[in-house]
Amino acid sequence: MARRFPRVMGLAKMCRNRNISFKSLDPPSSLTHGIHIFHCPDAVGIVAKLSECIASRGGNILTADVFVPENKQVFYSRSDFVFDPVKWPRVQMEEDFLKLSQTFSAIRSVVRVPALDPKYKIAVLASKQDHCLVDLLHGWQDGRFPVDITCVISNHYRGSNTHVIRFLERHDIPYHYLCTTNENKREGEMLQLVQNTDFLVLARYMQILSGNFLRSYGNDIINIHHGLLPSFKGGSPSKQAFEAGVKLIGATSHFVTEELDAGPIIEQMVERVSHRDNLQSFVQKSENLEKQCLSKAIRSYCELRVLPYEENKTVVF
């Protein structure tokens, strides 16, 4: 199964390379929030039909984002809307959006109701560095991510008295230590551990996943790495960059593909550094960017803001 991206909704042909966004008032507390995304061949009347679909059931669009790239004849859309689940049951909603999808020969169409639908199930893979893993765990605890963490998998042993292990035990999240070698990456065991997840997060997991693993897993995998590539590779890239006197550092979150660190980009962040930084502050700034960038990418993915565009790009609403 190929990479699975979230999917999109519809809009009318107005101008080329258009990027349209509009907002309405906040919903009354009695209504339920829904998200619909659409990806289809461009055509006249998509937005009108979408609005009619939602309004005919008593719903109201709060935000709508549309992108139609120049000379591509393809349409992308994401809508936030509110509705009364008594007047518009979840099953009926699926049927209505399916009809819309069939009308416009949609490539992807997904509707999500966060308050009613199950949370995404994810597994987190990490190596020795803790910063992204710890930030993700605390973000999950604080409710920043609409996910259930099924387990944490690592090729690095962590003792029972470490912060990570104590946190996981307190929240009944299993920790699986899989000692890997160049000859045995333990991917068969890993596949068993992640088989019921919706997507994976690599929180600084310093192992290359094989093409066979990616094909066997079939769902999306989100990775994070520092923005010092390709100039500074291998061990201690931050030290290499610091000694080279770089003035700009960053982080990149992307989907994992068979080509190393070359999957479609979800989020990137940058920050300036200067001669006033020592190695410690340099590393701290780099790690903070990685945490923020990964967190933003996960939230965007869960909120159906990320759509595939062309061969190796993304539309991020």
XYZ file of C-alpha atoms in Angstrom:
317
model
C 0.000 0.000 0.000
C 1.379 3.455 -0.900
C 1.743 6.346 1.494
C -1.631 7.447 2.828
C -2.211 11.164 2.996
C -5.307 12.811 4.378
C -7.756 13.898 1.630
C -9.776 17.055 0.425
C -13.042 18.920 -0.701
C -14.304 21.194 -3.597
C -14.362 24.719 -5.214
C -15.248 26.744 -8.321
C -12.859 27.869 -11.012
C -12.223 31.560 -10.389
C -8.619 32.323 -11.327
C -5.347 30.551 -11.838
C -2.946 29.775 -9.000
C -5.570 30.952 -6.561
C -5.218 30.511 -2.837
C -8.459 31.516 -1.116
C -9.332 31.614 2.562
C -12.301 32.937 4.477
C -13.572 32.731 8.048
C -16.883 33.068 9.829
C -17.940 33.476 13.463
C -17.127 31.025 16.241
C -19.692 28.215 16.559
C -22.264 27.979 19.352
C -21.140 25.517 22.009
C -24.075 23.181 21.287
C -22.835 22.419 17.772
C -20.175 19.901 16.764
C -17.058 20.693 14.739
C -16.236 18.829 11.529
C -13.418 18.925 8.957
C -13.694 18.028 5.301
C -10.872 17.887 2.770
C -11.179 17.375 -0.954
C -8.771 16.715 -3.814
C -10.254 16.411 -7.286
C -9.934 17.593 -10.907
C -10.708 21.298 -11.099
C -14.226 22.192 -12.270
C -16.781 24.980 -12.077
C -19.130 24.848 -9.101
C -17.215 22.733 -6.573
C -17.430 25.313 -3.798
C -21.105 25.904 -4.474
C -21.881 22.191 -4.250
C -19.811 21.847 -1.103
C -21.592 24.757 0.562
C -24.938 23.336 -0.512
C -24.054 19.914 0.895
C -23.278 21.364 4.327
C -26.028 24.014 4.395
C -28.743 21.581 3.286
C -28.163 19.649 6.525
C -28.212 22.771 8.690
C -24.419 23.033 8.903
C -22.347 26.204 8.668
C -18.853 26.645 7.198
C -16.516 28.496 9.577
C -13.321 28.402 7.526
C -12.544 27.386 3.973
C -9.164 27.163 2.263
C -8.752 26.476 -1.442
C -5.738 25.998 -3.683
C -5.782 25.496 -7.453
C -2.229 25.477 -8.855
C -1.545 27.242 -12.148
C -2.010 25.093 -15.254
C -2.566 21.900 -13.232
C -6.359 21.449 -13.551
C -6.514 20.123 -9.991
C -8.404 21.400 -6.968
C -7.564 21.233 -3.230
C -9.818 22.347 -0.408
C -10.185 22.141 3.351
C -13.275 23.289 5.274
C -14.031 23.637 8.973
C -17.742 23.529 9.665
C -20.214 23.093 12.524
C -23.376 21.023 12.550
C -26.015 19.485 14.783
C -25.293 15.723 14.978
C -28.975 15.032 15.638
C -29.996 16.717 12.368
C -26.969 15.402 10.464
C -25.939 11.956 11.772
C -22.371 10.860 11.168
C -23.396 8.035 8.790
C -25.518 10.401 6.702
C -22.619 12.836 6.549
C -20.379 10.135 5.047
C -23.031 9.372 2.427
C -23.473 13.029 1.508
C -19.753 13.654 1.051
C -19.438 10.400 -0.890
C -22.025 11.671 -3.390
C -20.074 14.914 -3.695
C -16.914 12.885 -4.241
C -18.546 10.843 -6.999
C -19.926 13.967 -8.683
C -16.464 15.479 -9.075
C -14.462 12.229 -9.478
C -12.495 13.012 -6.337
C -8.998 11.654 -5.881
C -9.295 11.996 -2.105
C -12.179 12.946 0.139
C -12.094 12.683 3.917
C -14.429 13.953 6.611
C -13.491 13.945 10.284
C -15.480 14.866 13.389
C -12.890 15.085 16.196
C -15.450 14.913 19.012
C -17.070 11.744 17.639
C -14.337 9.906 15.738
C -11.676 7.757 17.451
C -8.350 9.404 18.146
C -5.478 8.495 15.876
C -3.432 5.573 17.152
C 0.294 6.172 16.823
C 3.552 4.554 17.827
C 6.655 6.634 18.503
C 10.146 5.511 17.527
C 13.154 7.089 19.212
C 16.851 6.488 19.761
C 19.124 7.946 22.441
C 18.164 11.620 22.236
C 15.161 12.428 24.428
C 14.194 15.978 23.522
C 11.632 15.267 20.783
C 10.263 12.190 22.546
C 9.813 13.990 25.877
C 8.207 17.012 24.202
C 5.788 14.747 22.331
C 4.861 12.834 25.488
C 4.206 15.985 27.486
C 2.285 17.504 24.573
C 0.119 14.390 24.473
C -0.412 14.605 28.251
C -1.448 18.261 27.893
C -3.942 17.407 25.154
C -2.069 19.123 22.306
C -2.351 16.055 20.072
C -5.592 14.149 19.310
C -3.785 10.804 19.458
C -3.472 7.679 21.557
C 0.125 6.506 21.911
C 0.095 2.714 21.674
C 3.804 2.277 22.477
C 7.295 3.721 22.292
C 9.914 1.704 20.426
C 13.633 2.358 20.734
C 16.967 0.875 19.779
C 18.368 2.470 22.937
C 18.041 0.964 26.404
C 16.547 3.202 29.094
C 16.735 2.256 32.746
C 13.694 2.017 34.988
C 14.608 5.204 36.852
C 14.803 7.453 33.801
C 12.278 10.224 33.216
C 10.930 8.641 30.028
C 10.348 5.217 31.544
C 8.730 6.649 34.676
C 6.398 8.751 32.496
C 5.441 5.788 30.304
C 4.798 3.518 33.278
C 2.650 6.174 34.926
C 0.488 6.347 31.794
C 0.537 2.616 30.957
C 2.336 3.118 27.653
C 4.537 0.121 26.749
C 8.236 0.687 26.028
C 9.904 -1.779 23.664
C 13.690 -1.898 23.528
C 14.823 -3.535 20.287
C 18.588 -3.808 20.102
C 19.455 -3.406 16.422
C 22.560 -4.256 14.413
C 23.564 -3.597 10.822
C 22.552 -7.180 10.050
C 19.297 -7.178 11.991
C 17.148 -4.047 12.233
C 14.371 -5.980 14.043
C 11.843 -4.689 11.509
C 9.681 -7.817 11.627
C 9.163 -7.368 15.375
C 8.568 -3.676 14.882
C 5.864 -4.338 12.303
C 4.066 -6.550 14.800
C 4.154 -3.776 17.393
C 2.782 -1.079 15.056
C 0.295 -3.070 12.987
C -2.807 -1.413 14.507
C -1.559 2.181 14.312
C -2.751 4.958 11.992
C 0.688 6.518 11.528
C 4.174 6.503 13.043
C 6.318 9.302 14.429
C 10.107 9.144 14.302
C 11.174 11.298 17.249
C 14.873 11.364 16.340
C 14.976 7.655 15.522
C 18.474 7.187 14.148
C 17.835 4.057 12.087
C 16.980 3.819 8.402
C 13.695 2.049 7.698
C 13.896 -0.262 4.710
C 11.669 -0.069 1.664
C 10.225 -3.433 2.640
C 9.214 -2.037 6.047
C 7.601 1.035 4.454
C 5.632 -1.084 1.992
C 4.595 -3.606 4.640
C 3.459 -0.921 7.085
C 1.596 1.006 4.393
C 0.606 4.056 6.458
C 2.277 7.436 6.793
C 5.459 7.930 8.817
C 6.462 11.407 9.995
C 10.146 12.147 10.578
C 12.062 15.079 12.060
C 15.676 16.028 11.504
C 17.888 19.057 11.952
C 18.209 21.568 9.148
C 21.980 21.218 8.885
C 21.852 18.684 6.057
C 23.441 18.117 3.579
C 26.520 20.108 4.624
C 26.977 18.503 8.038
C 26.418 14.761 8.057
C 27.228 11.921 10.425
C 28.063 12.324 14.093
C 27.824 15.648 15.928
C 26.330 17.729 13.095
C 25.629 20.611 15.480
C 29.283 20.707 16.529
C 30.341 20.656 12.886
C 27.970 23.512 12.043
C 29.006 25.504 15.115
C 32.677 25.202 14.227
C 31.892 26.231 10.651
C 30.302 29.447 11.949
C 26.869 29.027 10.334
C 24.412 31.863 10.893
C 21.129 30.086 10.226
C 19.894 26.758 11.606
C 16.636 24.915 11.139
C 14.562 21.756 11.355
C 12.531 19.814 8.811
C 9.605 17.462 9.340
C 8.660 15.266 6.388
C 7.053 12.019 5.341
C 9.365 9.034 5.192
C 10.070 7.498 1.799
C 12.651 5.055 0.528
C 14.909 7.950 -0.425
C 16.667 9.048 2.756
C 15.452 12.395 4.166
C 13.824 13.273 0.842
C 10.106 12.676 1.478
C 7.426 15.364 1.028
C 8.016 18.205 3.484
C 5.303 19.000 6.045
C 6.920 21.747 8.106
C 10.200 23.680 8.319
C 11.464 26.182 10.878
C 14.578 28.338 11.032
C 16.376 30.513 13.561
C 19.427 32.740 13.441
C 22.544 32.021 15.462
C 25.555 34.251 15.915
C 29.060 34.590 17.280
C 27.469 35.122 20.701
C 26.268 31.502 20.812
C 28.438 28.878 22.425
C 28.099 25.214 21.534
C 25.590 24.615 24.346
C 23.225 27.424 23.277
C 23.690 26.428 19.639
C 22.603 22.835 20.348
C 19.727 24.014 22.560
C 18.366 26.267 19.807
C 18.638 23.437 17.293
C 16.818 20.971 19.552
C 14.069 23.490 20.351
C 13.451 23.937 16.634
C 13.205 20.172 16.166
C 10.621 19.886 18.956
C 8.513 22.767 17.635
C 8.709 21.586 14.045
C 7.712 18.002 14.856
C 4.870 19.156 17.107
C 3.503 21.462 14.389
C 3.734 18.698 11.776
C 1.820 16.207 13.928
C -0.934 18.718 14.693
C -1.233 19.698 11.032
C -1.485 16.062 10.011
C -4.137 15.249 12.624
C -6.147 18.324 11.632
C -6.171 17.177 7.976
C -4.144 20.163 6.843
C -1.602 18.169 4.819
C -2.325 16.998 1.271
C -0.059 15.448 -1.375
C 0.854 17.745 -4.257
C 2.583 16.528 -7.407
C 5.270 13.868 -7.015
C 7.095 15.041 -3.914
C 5.391 18.103 -2.490
C 2.586 18.905 -0.073
C -0.208 21.434 0.246
C -0.402 22.494 3.891
C -3.470 24.585 4.746
